[in-house]
Amino acid sequence: MPVTQPPPATDTASPTATDRLPESAFLRAARGEPVPHTPVWFMRQAGRSLPEYKAIREGTTMLESCMRPDLVVEITLQPVRRYGVDAAIFYSDIVTPLKSTGFGVEIEPGVGPVVADPIRDLAGLDAVRPVTEADVPYIIESVQGLVSQLGATPLIGFAGAPFTVASYLVEGGPSKDHAKTKALMHGDPSLWHALADRLADVAIAYLSVQIEAGASAIQLFDSWAGGLSARDYAEFVQPHSAKVFAALEQYGVPRLHFGVNTGELLGLMSEAGADVVGVDWRVPLDEAVRRIVAAGGKPKPVQGNLDPALLIAGWDAIEPEIDRILTEGKAAPGHIFNLGHGVPPTTDPDVLAKIVKAVQQKSTRA
């Protein structure tokens, strides 16, 4: 049965709408500028919990859907239409650029990325090669198609950070303790740094393609960095993430950085070069700002950080948390409201729509 789509919540493409893009609430908040309201979007808003997403994805694998511009455009737009969020997040996956170069990786439903031949020695490193525009023509087509339809709504491009992608390649798939990854870091540092450096180049190329095609901002996901000590992060991870952010500085677009359970790493992640630091639900936003400054940095815009578990707790539990987070976010020069991680697949879309409306109304500036 076809799914009835709600009407678009944003301007259709026009010179006027496009001209307003730099003044969007999301981009202004990311730059630390005054905003008409606190902008809001959700990680993993493109898909997962939406019935229209499930309908359009039927019979298509995850990676196949990421490589079809018609599906990428439609799936990216679905939450913008339904929720009226202040930014769209590009529909893709952190292993998509590797798959595009012929690397042996698949996404198994209910499992995640699975690697045919995990990288455990120098010979395995040869399988990771640079990404070129010729590898990802569908990215260019998808981004350009999205920008033409999003109008004044920014598009966030994204990629996986070197550590998180490397952890899949070394472990062979998802891991709870990243034991093999940590063993490689300490047991063969030269191989680790060679792998992470190569993956930094992959991220740079993949994000550059998205920006040059029209993405207004980028987010680097280091989802599993929270499994590291601050010392290991500083030695084995930060230099490679910093390489990515430094290479993208030339484009002048906001660069966001996010990881899960990274409360002890917020200062280091900020130092890596992010313009906006994502915060999960474990650390209050005002405390996150304090930690960023205490690490020797300056206050930066922050993003977050409603606990995704509360999405099934009922509105009486959610609304006070929205108020608290909006208040704590005022400690930063800019605040982008988000969850502290991605949207769970079982989330009721109506709850997300209600959160968007509440955040935008409660934070409206006179």
CSV table of C-alpha atoms in Angstrom, one decimal:
chain,number,residue,atom,x,y,z
A,1,MET,CA,0.0,0.0,0.0
A,2,PRO,CA,1.5,3.4,-0.9
A,3,VAL,CA,2.3,5.7,1.9
A,4,THR,CA,0.7,9.2,1.8
A,5,GLN,CA,3.4,11.8,2.2
A,6,PRO,CA,2.8,15.0,4.3
A,7,PRO,CA,3.2,18.2,2.4
A,8,PRO,CA,6.7,19.7,2.3
A,9,ALA,CA,7.5,21.7,5.4
A,10,THR,CA,10.2,23.9,3.8
A,11,ASP,CA,10.4,26.3,0.9
A,12,THR,CA,10.6,24.9,-2.6
A,13,ALA,CA,13.8,25.7,-4.4
A,14,SER,CA,13.9,29.3,-5.6
A,15,PRO,CA,16.6,32.0,-5.7
A,16,THR,CA,14.9,33.6,-2.7
A,17,ALA,CA,15.0,30.5,-0.6
A,18,THR,CA,18.5,29.7,-1.6
A,19,ASP,CA,19.6,33.2,-0.7
A,20,ARG,CA,18.2,32.7,2.8
A,21,LEU,CA,20.2,29.6,3.4
A,22,PRO,CA,23.2,31.2,5.1
A,23,GLU,CA,20.8,32.9,7.5
A,24,SER,CA,19.1,29.6,8.5
A,25,ALA,CA,18.8,29.0,12.3
A,26,PHE,CA,21.0,25.9,12.0
A,27,LEU,CA,23.9,27.6,10.3
A,28,ARG,CA,23.7,30.7,12.5
A,29,ALA,CA,23.8,28.5,15.6
A,30,ALA,CA,26.7,26.6,14.2
A,31,ARG,CA,28.6,29.8,13.7
A,32,GLY,CA,27.7,31.0,17.2
A,33,GLU,CA,25.5,33.8,15.9
A,34,PRO,CA,22.1,35.0,17.2
A,35,VAL,CA,19.2,32.8,16.1
A,36,PRO,CA,15.4,33.3,15.7
A,37,HIS,CA,15.0,30.0,17.6
A,38,THR,CA,17.1,27.1,18.7
A,39,PRO,CA,17.4,24.9,15.6
A,40,VAL,CA,16.6,21.2,15.9
A,41,TRP,CA,17.3,18.1,13.9
A,42,PHE,CA,17.8,14.4,14.8
A,43,MET,CA,20.6,12.1,14.1
A,44,ARG,CA,19.2,9.1,12.1
A,45,GLN,CA,16.1,11.1,11.3
A,46,ALA,CA,16.4,10.0,7.7
A,47,GLY,CA,14.8,6.6,7.9
A,48,ARG,CA,14.5,3.9,10.6
A,49,SER,CA,11.3,5.0,12.4
A,50,LEU,CA,9.4,6.4,9.4
A,51,PRO,CA,6.8,4.2,7.8
A,52,GLU,CA,7.4,5.9,4.4
A,53,TYR,CA,11.1,5.0,4.8
A,54,LYS,CA,10.3,1.4,5.4
A,55,ALA,CA,7.9,1.3,2.4
A,56,ILE,CA,10.4,2.8,0.0
A,57,ARG,CA,13.3,0.6,1.2
A,58,GLU,CA,11.4,-2.6,0.9
A,59,GLY,CA,13.4,-5.1,-1.2
A,60,THR,CA,16.5,-2.9,-1.3
A,61,THR,CA,19.6,-3.4,0.8
A,62,MET,CA,21.0,-0.5,2.9
A,63,LEU,CA,24.1,0.0,0.8
A,64,GLU,CA,22.1,-0.2,-2.4
A,65,SER,CA,19.7,2.5,-1.2
A,66,CYS,CA,22.7,4.7,-0.3
A,67,MET,CA,23.9,4.5,-3.9
A,68,ARG,CA,20.6,5.3,-5.7
A,69,PRO,CA,20.1,9.1,-6.0
A,70,ASP,CA,16.4,8.7,-6.3
A,71,LEU,CA,16.2,6.9,-2.9
A,72,VAL,CA,18.8,9.1,-1.2
A,73,VAL,CA,16.9,12.3,-2.2
A,74,GLU,CA,13.5,10.9,-1.1
A,75,ILE,CA,14.7,9.4,2.2
A,76,THR,CA,16.7,12.5,3.1
A,77,LEU,CA,13.6,14.7,2.5
A,78,GLN,CA,11.1,12.5,4.3
A,79,PRO,CA,11.8,13.8,7.8
A,80,VAL,CA,12.1,17.4,6.6
A,81,ARG,CA,8.6,17.1,5.2
A,82,ARG,CA,7.2,15.3,8.2
A,83,TYR,CA,8.9,17.1,11.1
A,84,GLY,CA,9.8,20.6,9.8
A,85,VAL,CA,13.4,20.2,11.2
A,86,ASP,CA,15.9,22.9,10.7
A,87,ALA,CA,18.4,20.8,8.8
A,88,ALA,CA,18.5,17.7,6.7
A,89,ILE,CA,21.1,15.0,7.2
A,90,PHE,CA,22.4,13.2,4.1
A,91,TYR,CA,21.2,9.7,3.9
A,92,SER,CA,24.3,7.4,3.7
A,93,ASP,CA,26.4,5.1,5.8
A,94,ILE,CA,29.9,5.4,7.1
A,95,VAL,CA,31.1,2.4,5.0
A,96,THR,CA,29.6,3.7,1.7
A,97,PRO,CA,32.8,5.3,0.4
A,98,LEU,CA,34.7,2.1,1.1
A,99,LYS,CA,32.1,0.0,-0.7
A,100,SER,CA,32.3,2.3,-3.6
A,101,THR,CA,36.0,1.6,-4.0
A,102,GLY,CA,35.5,-2.2,-4.1
A,103,PHE,CA,36.3,-2.9,-0.5
A,104,GLY,CA,34.7,-6.1,0.8
A,105,VAL,CA,32.1,-4.8,3.3
A,106,GLU,CA,28.4,-5.4,3.6
A,107,ILE,CA,25.7,-4.2,6.0
A,108,GLU,CA,23.9,-7.2,7.5
A,109,PRO,CA,20.4,-6.4,8.8
A,110,GLY,CA,20.3,-6.4,12.6
A,111,VAL,CA,24.1,-6.6,12.8
A,112,GLY,CA,25.7,-3.7,11.0
A,113,PRO,CA,28.9,-3.4,8.8
A,114,VAL,CA,30.6,-6.8,8.3
A,115,VAL,CA,34.0,-7.0,6.7
A,116,ALA,CA,35.0,-10.1,4.6
A,117,ASP,CA,38.7,-9.8,5.3
A,118,PRO,CA,39.5,-7.8,8.5
A,119,ILE,CA,42.7,-5.8,8.4
A,120,ARG,CA,45.2,-7.3,10.8
A,121,ASP,CA,48.5,-6.8,8.9
A,122,LEU,CA,50.2,-4.5,6.4
A,123,ALA,CA,49.0,-6.6,3.5
A,124,GLY,CA,45.4,-5.9,4.4
A,125,LEU,CA,46.0,-2.2,4.2
A,126,ASP,CA,46.3,-2.4,0.5
A,127,ALA,CA,42.6,-3.0,0.2
A,128,VAL,CA,41.9,0.5,1.5
A,129,ARG,CA,42.5,3.0,-1.4
A,130,PRO,CA,41.7,6.6,-1.9
A,131,VAL,CA,38.2,7.7,-2.9
A,132,THR,CA,37.8,9.7,-6.2
A,133,GLU,CA,34.8,11.5,-7.7
A,134,ALA,CA,34.6,8.7,-10.2
A,135,ASP,CA,33.9,6.3,-7.4
A,136,VAL,CA,30.9,8.2,-6.1
A,137,PRO,CA,29.1,10.0,-8.9
A,138,TYR,CA,25.8,9.1,-7.2
A,139,ILE,CA,26.9,11.3,-4.2
A,140,ILE,CA,27.2,14.3,-6.5
A,141,GLU,CA,23.9,13.6,-8.1
A,142,SER,CA,22.2,13.0,-4.8
A,143,VAL,CA,23.5,16.2,-3.1
A,144,GLN,CA,22.7,18.4,-6.1
A,145,GLY,CA,19.2,17.0,-6.2
A,146,LEU,CA,18.7,17.6,-2.5
A,147,VAL,CA,20.0,21.1,-2.6
A,148,SER,CA,17.7,22.0,-5.4
A,149,GLN,CA,14.7,20.9,-3.4
A,150,LEU,CA,15.7,21.9,0.2
A,151,GLY,CA,15.8,25.6,-0.6
A,152,ALA,CA,16.5,27.5,2.7
A,153,THR,CA,17.0,24.2,4.7
A,154,PRO,CA,20.7,23.3,5.1
A,155,LEU,CA,22.0,19.9,4.1
A,156,ILE,CA,24.5,18.3,6.5
A,157,GLY,CA,26.9,15.9,4.8
A,158,PHE,CA,28.6,13.3,6.9
A,159,ALA,CA,31.3,10.6,7.1
A,160,GLY,CA,32.7,8.2,9.7
A,161,ALA,CA,35.7,9.3,11.6
A,162,PRO,CA,38.9,7.3,11.1
A,163,PHE,CA,38.8,5.5,14.4
A,164,THR,CA,35.2,4.3,14.1
A,165,VAL,CA,35.6,3.1,10.5
A,166,ALA,CA,38.9,1.5,11.4
A,167,SER,CA,37.3,-0.4,14.3
A,168,TYR,CA,34.9,-2.1,11.9
A,169,LEU,CA,37.8,-3.0,9.5
A,170,VAL,CA,40.0,-4.4,12.2
A,171,GLU,CA,37.3,-6.2,14.2
A,172,GLY,CA,35.5,-7.5,11.1
A,173,GLY,CA,32.2,-6.1,12.4
A,174,PRO,CA,30.6,-4.4,15.4
A,175,SER,CA,32.3,-4.9,18.7
A,176,LYS,CA,31.5,-4.0,22.3
A,177,ASP,CA,35.0,-3.8,23.6
A,178,HIS,CA,37.1,-3.0,20.5
A,179,ALA,CA,39.7,-5.4,21.9
A,180,LYS,CA,41.3,-6.2,18.5
A,181,THR,CA,41.4,-2.5,17.6
A,182,LYS,CA,43.1,-1.5,20.8
A,183,ALA,CA,45.5,-4.4,20.5
A,184,LEU,CA,46.5,-3.2,17.1
A,185,MET,CA,47.0,0.4,18.3
A,186,HIS,CA,49.4,-0.7,21.0
A,187,GLY,CA,50.9,-3.7,19.4
A,188,ASP,CA,51.6,-2.3,15.9
A,189,PRO,CA,51.3,1.5,16.2
A,190,SER,CA,52.9,2.1,12.7
A,191,LEU,CA,50.2,-0.1,11.0
A,192,TRP,CA,47.5,1.6,13.1
A,193,HIS,CA,48.6,5.1,12.1
A,194,ALA,CA,48.9,4.1,8.4
A,195,LEU,CA,45.4,2.7,8.4
A,196,ALA,CA,43.9,5.7,10.3
A,197,ASP,CA,45.7,8.1,8.0
A,198,ARG,CA,44.4,6.4,4.9
A,199,LEU,CA,40.9,6.4,6.4
A,200,ALA,CA,41.3,10.2,7.1
A,201,ASP,CA,42.0,10.6,3.4
A,202,VAL,CA,38.8,8.6,2.6
A,203,ALA,CA,36.8,10.9,4.9
A,204,ILE,CA,38.3,14.0,3.4
A,205,ALA,CA,37.6,13.0,-0.1
A,206,TYR,CA,34.0,11.8,0.7
A,207,LEU,CA,33.1,15.0,2.6
A,208,SER,CA,34.8,17.3,0.0
A,209,VAL,CA,32.6,15.8,-2.7
A,210,GLN,CA,29.5,16.4,-0.6
A,211,ILE,CA,30.5,20.0,0.2
A,212,GLU,CA,31.5,20.8,-3.4
A,213,ALA,CA,28.1,19.4,-4.6
A,214,GLY,CA,26.3,21.8,-2.2
A,215,ALA,CA,26.2,20.5,1.4
A,216,SER,CA,26.1,23.4,3.9
A,217,ALA,CA,27.8,21.7,6.8
A,218,ILE,CA,29.4,18.3,7.6
A,219,GLN,CA,29.4,16.0,10.6
A,220,LEU,CA,32.1,13.6,11.5
A,221,PHE,CA,30.8,10.6,13.4
A,222,ASP,CA,33.2,9.0,15.8
A,223,SER,CA,30.6,6.8,17.3
A,224,TRP,CA,32.9,4.4,19.2
A,225,ALA,CA,35.6,6.8,20.4
A,226,GLY,CA,34.0,6.7,23.9
A,227,GLY,CA,35.5,3.3,24.4
A,228,LEU,CA,39.0,4.9,24.6
A,229,SER,CA,40.9,6.5,27.4
A,230,ALA,CA,41.8,10.2,27.0
A,231,ARG,CA,45.4,9.2,26.6
A,232,ASP,CA,44.8,6.7,23.8
A,233,TYR,CA,42.4,9.1,22.1
A,234,ALA,CA,45.0,11.9,22.1
A,235,GLU,CA,47.8,9.6,20.8
A,236,PHE,CA,46.0,7.3,18.3
A,237,VAL,CA,42.8,9.1,17.2
A,238,GLN,CA,42.9,12.9,17.6
A,239,PRO,CA,45.7,13.5,15.0
A,240,HIS,CA,43.7,11.7,12.3
A,241,SER,CA,40.4,13.4,13.0
A,242,ALA,CA,42.3,16.7,13.1
A,243,LYS,CA,43.6,16.0,9.7
A,244,VAL,CA,40.1,15.7,8.4
A,245,PHE,CA,38.9,18.9,10.0
A,246,ALA,CA,42.0,20.8,8.8
A,247,ALA,CA,41.6,19.7,5.2
A,248,LEU,CA,37.9,20.9,5.2
A,249,GLU,CA,38.6,24.3,6.7
A,250,GLN,CA,39.1,25.8,3.3
A,251,TYR,CA,35.4,25.3,2.5
A,252,GLY,CA,34.2,27.6,5.3
A,253,VAL,CA,31.3,25.3,6.2
A,254,PRO,CA,30.5,24.4,9.9
A,255,ARG,CA,32.2,21.2,11.0
A,256,LEU,CA,30.4,19.1,13.6
A,257,HIS,CA,31.9,16.3,15.6
A,258,PHE,CA,30.0,13.6,17.6
A,259,GLY,CA,30.7,10.5,19.5
A,260,VAL,CA,28.9,8.3,22.1
A,261,ASN,CA,30.0,8.2,25.7
A,262,THR,CA,32.7,10.8,25.0
A,263,GLY,CA,32.2,13.0,28.1
A,264,GLU,CA,35.8,12.6,29.1
A,265,LEU,CA,37.0,13.4,25.6
A,266,LEU,CA,35.0,16.5,24.8
A,267,GLY,CA,37.9,18.9,25.2
A,268,LEU,CA,40.1,16.7,23.0
A,269,MET,CA,37.4,16.4,20.4
A,270,SER,CA,37.0,20.1,20.3
A,271,GLU,CA,40.8,20.5,19.9
A,272,ALA,CA,40.7,18.3,16.9
A,273,GLY,CA,39.1,21.2,15.0
A,274,ALA,CA,35.3,20.9,15.2
A,275,ASP,CA,33.3,24.1,15.1
A,276,VAL,CA,30.4,22.4,16.9
A,277,VAL,CA,30.8,19.7,19.5
A,278,GLY,CA,28.1,17.0,19.8
A,279,VAL,CA,27.3,15.9,23.3
A,280,ASP,CA,25.5,12.7,24.2
A,281,TRP,CA,22.9,12.5,27.0
A,282,ARG,CA,25.4,11.6,29.8
A,283,VAL,CA,26.8,15.2,30.2
A,284,PRO,CA,24.7,18.3,30.7
A,285,LEU,CA,25.4,20.9,28.0
A,286,ASP,CA,26.6,23.6,30.4
A,287,GLU,CA,29.1,21.0,31.9
A,288,ALA,CA,30.2,20.1,28.3
A,289,VAL,CA,31.0,23.7,27.7
A,290,ARG,CA,33.0,23.9,30.9
A,291,ARG,CA,35.0,20.8,29.9
A,292,ILE,CA,35.8,22.2,26.5
A,293,VAL,CA,37.0,25.4,28.0
A,294,ALA,CA,38.9,23.6,30.8
A,295,ALA,CA,40.9,21.7,28.2
A,296,GLY,CA,42.3,24.9,27.0
A,297,GLY,CA,39.8,25.7,24.3
A,298,LYS,CA,37.3,28.5,23.8
A,299,PRO,CA,33.6,28.1,24.2
A,300,LYS,CA,32.1,26.6,21.1
A,301,PRO,CA,28.6,25.8,19.9
A,302,VAL,CA,27.3,22.5,21.1
A,303,GLN,CA,24.7,20.0,19.8
A,304,GLY,CA,22.4,17.7,21.8
A,305,ASN,CA,21.3,16.1,24.0
A,306,LEU,CA,18.0,14.5,24.8
A,307,ASP,CA,18.2,10.9,25.9
A,308,PRO,CA,16.7,8.8,23.0
A,309,ALA,CA,15.2,6.5,25.6
A,310,LEU,CA,12.8,9.2,26.7
A,311,LEU,CA,11.1,9.2,23.3
A,312,ILE,CA,8.9,6.3,24.7
A,313,ALA,CA,8.5,7.8,28.2
A,314,GLY,CA,5.6,10.0,27.4
A,315,TRP,CA,5.3,13.8,27.0
A,316,ASP,CA,5.2,14.5,30.7
A,317,ALA,CA,8.7,13.1,30.9
A,318,ILE,CA,10.0,14.7,27.7
A,319,GLU,CA,8.8,18.3,28.0
A,320,PRO,CA,10.8,19.1,31.3
A,321,GLU,CA,13.9,17.6,29.6
A,322,ILE,CA,13.4,19.9,26.6
A,323,ASP,CA,13.2,22.9,29.0
A,324,ARG,CA,16.3,21.8,30.9
A,325,ILE,CA,18.4,21.2,27.8
A,326,LEU,CA,17.3,24.6,26.3
A,327,THR,CA,18.4,26.3,29.5
A,328,GLU,CA,21.7,24.5,29.7
A,329,GLY,CA,22.4,25.1,26.0
A,330,LYS,CA,22.5,28.9,26.7
A,331,ALA,CA,25.9,28.4,28.3
A,332,ALA,CA,27.3,27.9,24.8
A,333,PRO,CA,27.7,30.6,22.1
A,334,GLY,CA,25.3,28.5,20.0
A,335,HIS,CA,23.1,25.5,20.6
A,336,ILE,CA,21.6,23.0,18.1
A,337,PHE,CA,19.0,20.8,19.8
A,338,ASN,CA,19.3,17.1,19.0
A,339,LEU,CA,19.2,13.7,20.7
A,340,GLY,CA,22.2,12.4,22.5
A,341,HIS,CA,22.4,9.6,19.9
A,342,GLY,CA,20.3,8.5,16.9
A,343,VAL,CA,16.6,8.0,16.6
A,344,PRO,CA,15.6,4.4,17.8
A,345,PRO,CA,13.8,2.4,15.1
A,346,THR,CA,10.7,2.0,17.3
A,347,THR,CA,10.2,5.7,17.8
A,348,ASP,CA,6.7,7.1,17.1
A,349,PRO,CA,7.2,9.8,14.5
A,350,ASP,CA,4.5,11.9,16.0
A,351,VAL,CA,6.7,12.3,19.2
A,352,LEU,CA,9.6,13.7,17.1
A,353,ALA,CA,7.2,16.1,15.4
A,354,LYS,CA,5.9,17.3,18.7
A,355,ILE,CA,9.5,17.8,20.0
A,356,VAL,CA,10.4,19.9,17.0
A,357,LYS,CA,7.4,22.1,17.4
A,358,ALA,CA,8.1,22.5,21.2
A,359,VAL,CA,11.8,23.3,20.8
A,360,GLN,CA,11.1,25.9,18.1
A,361,GLN,CA,8.3,27.6,20.0
A,362,LYS,CA,9.8,27.5,23.4
A,363,SER,CA,13.1,29.0,22.1
A,364,THR,CA,11.7,31.7,19.8
A,365,ARG,CA,13.5,35.0,20.4
A,366,ALA,CA,11.5,38.2,20.5
